[in-house]
Short mmCIF file of C-alpha atoms and ligand atoms in Angstrom, two decimals:
data_model
loop_
_atom_site.label_atom_id
_atom_site.label_comp_id
_atom_site.label_asym_id
_atom_site.label_seq_id
_atom_site.Cartn_x
_atom_site.Cartn_y
_atom_site.Cartn_z
CA MET A 161 0.00 0.00 0.00
CA THR A 162 1.14 3.50 -0.55
CA GLU A 163 1.96 5.42 2.53
CA ARG A 164 1.00 9.03 2.25
CA GLU A 165 2.34 11.79 4.37
CA TRP A 166 -0.67 13.84 5.34
CA ARG A 167 -0.24 17.47 4.69
CA GLY A 168 -1.98 19.87 6.96
CA GLU A 169 -1.03 22.04 9.79
CA ARG A 170 1.72 19.78 11.12
CA GLU A 171 3.11 22.19 13.68
CA VAL A 172 -0.35 23.08 14.94
CA VAL A 173 -1.19 19.41 15.47
CA LEU A 174 2.11 18.52 17.14
CA GLU A 175 1.85 21.47 19.51
CA ARG A 176 -1.77 20.73 20.36
CA ASP A 177 -1.00 17.03 21.00
CA GLU A 178 1.92 18.03 23.26
CA ARG A 179 4.40 16.31 20.93
CA THR A 180 3.26 12.97 22.26
CA CYS A 181 1.81 9.93 20.50
CA ARG A 182 -1.93 9.93 21.24
CA ARG A 183 -2.04 6.15 20.92
CA CYS A 184 0.74 5.03 23.26
CA GLY A 185 2.12 8.17 24.91
CA THR A 186 5.62 8.08 23.36
CA ALA A 187 7.17 11.55 23.33
CA ALA A 188 8.54 12.99 20.08
CA THR A 189 12.01 13.05 21.66
CA GLU A 190 11.83 9.24 22.11
CA ASP A 191 10.88 8.60 18.49
CA PRO A 192 13.98 8.82 16.30
CA ASN A 193 11.86 9.31 13.18
CA GLY A 194 9.68 11.99 14.70
CA LEU A 195 5.92 11.83 15.15
CA ARG A 196 3.60 11.24 12.21
CA LEU A 197 0.18 12.69 11.53
CA TYR A 198 -2.65 10.18 11.29
CA PRO A 199 -6.02 11.21 9.79
CA VAL A 200 -9.23 10.11 11.55
CA GLY A 201 -12.84 10.05 10.37
CA ASP A 202 -13.95 10.87 6.85
CA VAL A 203 -11.15 12.87 5.31
CA PRO A 204 -10.68 13.97 1.69
CA ARG A 205 -8.85 11.42 -0.48
CA SER A 206 -6.37 14.05 -1.53
CA GLY A 207 -5.35 17.51 -0.54
CA THR A 208 -5.07 19.06 2.85
CA VAL A 209 -6.60 17.50 5.93
CA HIS A 210 -7.79 19.97 8.53
CA GLU A 211 -5.99 19.84 11.88
CA SER A 212 -9.23 18.88 13.65
CA ALA A 213 -9.02 15.49 11.87
CA LEU A 214 -5.29 14.86 12.41
CA VAL A 215 -3.68 13.09 15.37
CA ALA A 216 0.00 12.86 16.30
CA VAL A 217 1.21 9.25 16.56
CA CYS A 218 4.67 7.72 16.84
CA THR A 219 6.22 5.81 13.94
CA PRO A 220 5.51 2.30 15.33
CA CYS A 221 1.87 3.21 16.09
CA PHE A 222 1.48 4.69 12.60
CA ALA A 223 2.83 1.46 11.12
CA SER A 224 0.54 -0.61 13.32
CA LEU A 225 -2.51 1.42 12.29
CA ARG A 226 -1.59 1.17 8.63
CA SER A 227 -0.17 -2.34 8.44
CA GLU A 228 -2.14 -4.83 6.44
CA PRO A 229 -2.04 -8.47 7.45
CA ASP A 230 -0.27 -10.70 4.94
CA GLY A 231 -2.28 -13.75 6.02
CA SER A 232 0.42 -16.13 4.85
CA ALA A 233 2.11 -16.94 8.13
CA LEU A 234 0.16 -18.76 10.80
CA PRO A 235 1.02 -17.13 14.13
CA ASP A 236 2.24 -19.42 16.89
CA ASP A 237 0.19 -19.76 20.08
CA GLU A 238 2.05 -17.01 21.85
CA ALA A 239 1.65 -14.51 18.99
CA LEU A 240 -2.00 -15.46 18.69
CA PHE A 241 -2.68 -14.94 22.34
CA SER A 242 -0.90 -11.58 22.42
CA LEU A 243 -2.98 -10.48 19.41
CA VAL A 244 -6.20 -11.47 21.20
CA ARG A 245 -5.08 -9.81 24.41
CA GLU A 246 -4.04 -6.60 22.63
CA THR A 247 -7.39 -6.49 20.82
CA THR A 248 -9.24 -6.82 24.14
CA GLU A 249 -7.09 -4.17 25.81
CA ARG A 250 -7.50 -1.72 22.93
CA GLN A 251 -11.21 -2.35 22.89
CA GLY A 252 -11.32 -1.56 26.63
CA VAL A 253 -9.59 1.77 25.93
CA THR A 254 -12.11 2.42 23.16
CA VAL A 255 -15.11 1.73 25.40
CA SER A 256 -13.85 4.30 27.93
CA ALA A 257 -13.12 6.85 25.19
CA VAL A 258 -16.60 6.36 23.72
CA ALA A 259 -18.23 6.82 27.14
CA ALA A 260 -16.26 10.07 27.66
CA PHE A 261 -17.21 11.30 24.18
CA ALA A 262 -20.89 10.44 24.74
CA SER A 263 -20.91 12.33 28.01
CA LEU A 264 -19.44 15.46 26.35
CA ALA A 265 -21.75 15.22 23.36
CA THR A 266 -24.91 15.00 25.47
CA LYS A 267 -23.88 18.17 27.34
CA LEU A 268 -23.49 20.15 24.11
CA PRO A 269 -27.06 21.47 23.74
CA GLY A 270 -27.06 22.86 27.29
CA GLU A 271 -23.57 24.34 27.01
CA LEU A 272 -24.24 25.93 23.68
CA ALA A 273 -27.49 27.46 24.95
CA ALA A 274 -25.61 28.89 27.94
CA ALA A 275 -22.89 30.31 25.67
CA THR A 276 -25.41 31.83 23.29
CA ALA A 277 -27.16 33.51 26.21
CA ASP A 278 -23.77 35.10 26.96
CA SER A 279 -22.90 38.47 25.50
CA ASP A 280 -20.34 37.13 23.00
CA PRO A 281 -22.17 35.14 20.32
CA VAL A 282 -18.98 34.61 18.27
CA SER A 283 -17.18 32.47 20.80
CA ILE A 284 -17.39 28.73 20.28
CA PRO A 285 -17.36 26.92 23.61
CA ASP A 286 -14.38 24.60 23.82
CA THR A 287 -16.24 21.65 25.26
CA GLY A 288 -13.58 19.11 24.44
CA TYR A 289 -15.95 17.53 21.91
CA VAL A 290 -13.51 17.80 19.01
CA ARG A 291 -10.62 16.24 20.91
CA ALA A 292 -12.77 13.50 22.43
CA ARG A 293 -14.11 12.59 18.99
CA ARG A 294 -10.60 12.42 17.56
CA GLU A 295 -9.41 10.13 20.34
CA VAL A 296 -12.41 7.84 19.96
CA LEU A 297 -11.86 7.53 16.21
CA LEU A 298 -8.17 6.76 16.74
CA ALA A 299 -9.03 4.11 19.34
CA ILE A 300 -11.62 2.54 17.02
CA ASP A 301 -9.07 2.41 14.17
CA SER A 302 -6.56 0.78 16.52
CA VAL A 303 -8.99 -2.05 17.25
CA ASP A 304 -9.91 -2.39 13.57
CA SER A 305 -6.29 -2.96 12.64
CA ARG A 306 -6.02 -5.76 15.27
CA LEU A 307 -9.28 -7.35 14.10
CA ASP A 308 -8.03 -7.26 10.49
CA HIS A 309 -5.05 -9.34 11.59
CA LEU A 310 -7.31 -11.80 13.40
CA TYR A 311 -9.59 -12.22 10.39
CA ALA A 312 -6.59 -12.79 8.14
CA ILE A 313 -5.57 -15.92 10.05
CA GLU A 314 -6.14 -19.11 8.07
CA THR A 315 -8.44 -20.73 10.62
CA ASP A 316 -8.67 -23.91 8.49
CA ALA A 317 -5.12 -24.66 9.51
CA LEU A 318 -5.99 -24.39 13.20
CA ASP A 319 -7.36 -27.00 15.57
CA PRO A 320 -11.19 -26.53 15.48
CA ASN A 321 -11.13 -26.36 19.28
CA LEU A 322 -9.14 -23.16 18.88
CA ALA A 323 -10.57 -21.92 15.58
CA ASP A 324 -14.14 -21.82 16.90
CA PRO A 325 -13.54 -19.69 20.04
CA LEU A 326 -11.23 -17.49 17.98
CA ALA A 327 -13.96 -16.89 15.40
CA GLU A 328 -16.43 -16.15 18.22
CA PHE A 329 -13.98 -13.72 19.74
CA ALA A 330 -13.53 -11.87 16.44
CA GLY A 331 -17.29 -11.80 15.85
CA THR A 332 -17.97 -10.34 19.30
CA GLY A 333 -15.20 -7.78 18.83
CA THR A 334 -16.71 -6.74 15.51
CA LYS A 335 -20.16 -6.39 17.08
CA LEU A 336 -18.73 -4.16 19.79
CA GLN A 337 -16.96 -2.03 17.17
CA SER A 338 -20.23 -1.47 15.37
CA GLU A 339 -22.01 -0.48 18.60
CA LEU A 340 -19.22 1.96 19.47
CA ARG A 341 -19.30 3.46 15.98
CA GLY A 342 -23.06 3.86 16.38
CA ILE A 343 -22.58 5.87 19.58
CA VAL A 344 -20.05 8.14 17.86
CA ALA A 345 -22.49 8.73 14.99
CA LEU A 346 -25.27 9.63 17.47
CA GLY A 347 -22.95 12.07 19.25
CA GLU A 348 -22.08 13.61 15.89
CA CYS A 349 -25.81 14.04 15.22
CA ILE A 350 -26.06 16.14 18.40
CA ALA A 351 -23.37 18.52 17.11
CA ALA A 352 -25.00 18.60 13.66
CA GLY A 353 -28.42 19.16 15.22
CA LEU A 354 -27.00 22.29 16.85
CA GLY A 355 -25.96 23.62 13.44
CA ARG A 356 -22.32 22.71 14.02
CA CYS A 357 -19.83 20.71 12.02
CA HIS A 358 -19.64 17.21 13.58
CA GLY A 359 -15.86 17.21 13.07
CA CYS A 360 -14.42 20.63 13.92
CA PHE A 361 -17.55 22.02 15.65
CA GLY A 362 -17.45 25.11 13.42
CA GLU A 363 -20.75 26.85 12.81
CA LEU A 364 -22.52 25.74 9.62
CA GLU A 365 -24.68 28.04 7.53
CA ALA A 366 -28.15 26.55 7.02
CA ASP A 367 -27.76 26.14 3.25
CA VAL A 368 -24.29 24.58 2.90
CA ASP A 369 -23.51 20.89 2.37
CA ARG A 370 -19.91 21.05 3.55
CA CYS A 371 -18.10 22.66 6.43
CA GLY A 372 -16.24 25.76 5.32
CA THR A 373 -13.51 25.11 7.88
CA CYS A 374 -12.64 21.41 7.58
CA ASP A 375 -14.56 20.42 4.42
CA LEU A 376 -16.48 17.58 6.10
CA GLU A 377 -19.87 16.81 4.63
CA ARG A 378 -22.73 17.97 6.85
CA ARG A 379 -24.13 15.09 8.94
CA ASP A 380 -27.75 14.48 8.07
CA VAL A 381 -30.08 14.65 11.08
CA ALA A 382 -33.37 14.32 9.19
CA ASP A 383 -34.14 11.08 11.10
CA TRP A 384 -33.98 12.99 14.37
CA ARG A 385 -36.32 15.85 13.53
CA SER A 386 -39.67 16.10 15.25
CA ALA A 387 -42.82 17.06 13.35
CA ASP A 388 -42.19 20.75 14.11
CA GLY A 389 -38.71 20.56 12.56
CA SER A 390 -36.79 20.77 15.84
CA VAL A 391 -34.10 18.19 16.62
CA ASP A 392 -35.16 15.50 19.10
CA PHE A 393 -32.15 15.71 21.44
CA GLU A 394 -33.89 13.65 24.13
CA GLY A 395 -34.37 10.87 21.59
CA LEU A 396 -30.67 11.06 20.71
CA PHE A 397 -29.69 10.90 24.40
CA ASP A 398 -31.92 7.83 24.89
CA ALA A 399 -30.45 6.12 21.84
CA ILE A 400 -26.91 6.82 23.11
CA ASN A 401 -27.73 5.38 26.55
CA GLU A 402 -29.33 2.28 25.05
CA THR A 403 -26.36 1.64 22.79
CA LEU A 404 -23.94 2.21 25.68
CA GLN A 405 -25.81 -0.45 27.67
CA ALA A 406 -25.73 -2.87 24.74
CA ALA A 407 -21.98 -2.22 24.35
CA SER A 408 -21.46 -2.93 28.03
CA GLY A 409 -23.11 -6.35 27.59
CA THR A 410 -20.99 -7.05 24.51
CA THR A 411 -17.85 -6.09 26.45
CA GLU A 412 -18.70 -8.73 29.06
CA ALA A 413 -19.23 -11.31 26.32
CA LEU A 414 -15.87 -10.35 24.84
CA THR A 415 -14.15 -11.00 28.16
CA ASP A 416 -15.70 -14.51 28.23
CA ARG A 417 -14.53 -15.15 24.65
CA THR A 418 -11.02 -14.02 25.54
CA THR A 419 -11.01 -16.51 28.41
CA SER A 420 -12.17 -19.33 26.10
CA VAL A 421 -9.37 -18.61 23.61
CA ALA A 422 -6.81 -18.44 26.43
CA GLU A 423 -7.99 -21.77 27.83
CA GLN A 424 -7.61 -23.45 24.43
CA LEU A 425 -4.15 -22.03 23.93
CA ARG A 426 -2.97 -23.10 27.38
CA GLY A 427 -4.65 -26.50 27.18
CA GLY A 428 -3.21 -27.24 23.73
ZN1 ZN B 29 2.70 5.40 19.71
ZN1 ZN B 30 -15.73 21.28 10.13
#
């Protein structure tokens, strides 16, 4: 695959991210190749990516996020178990990040109303929404890259006693990913319902399809409009809470699946 260096406001991103990898915490001074910029969310296929969609990561994390499984080599038991364990750990990080993002997103309508009531209508409240969304998307991508490696394993070559729990583990992990993505999309609908860009939180004119600041396409909230045209924020909050509960159940199931895989690997 071609590895593209993302243009954009490199210095702005590095400064904002405190010259530290947002995936593993490595400081720029510890990375001999310097930090890379990794794009999250829907970004243009070419051209400049706005800083709100760029994250600083170290070179090994960038490689890990971008690496594609070759599928040819069957990992030994130890490599397999560490892949399963890393997937579970990264998914745990993602669940926490999603919960933090959801909490910020559901506070947006109230905070924005309070800010608008203030004397300065130009100021955009820095609620942490943009950063929280970025970190969630990075965490989700991190899990995706681990799951890709799991799915690439030739399970036919494995003992069925191991292949089956492994397939169940991957399936449960994928289900959790989809629930977490759903929560992010609902949170983005809250921002969009407030007339804001769901990526950079910039104000959107009523008649534009794309954000003038970061070029993201406006998130459609037609499904969440009440008969009078207003956005049903309560409905969005309920949907977020329901999906969070479902994700919590799936997380428990994932822990059980991890245990099953571990038992097979140790027993075999
Ligand atoms: Zn890193
Ligand atoms: Zn934007």
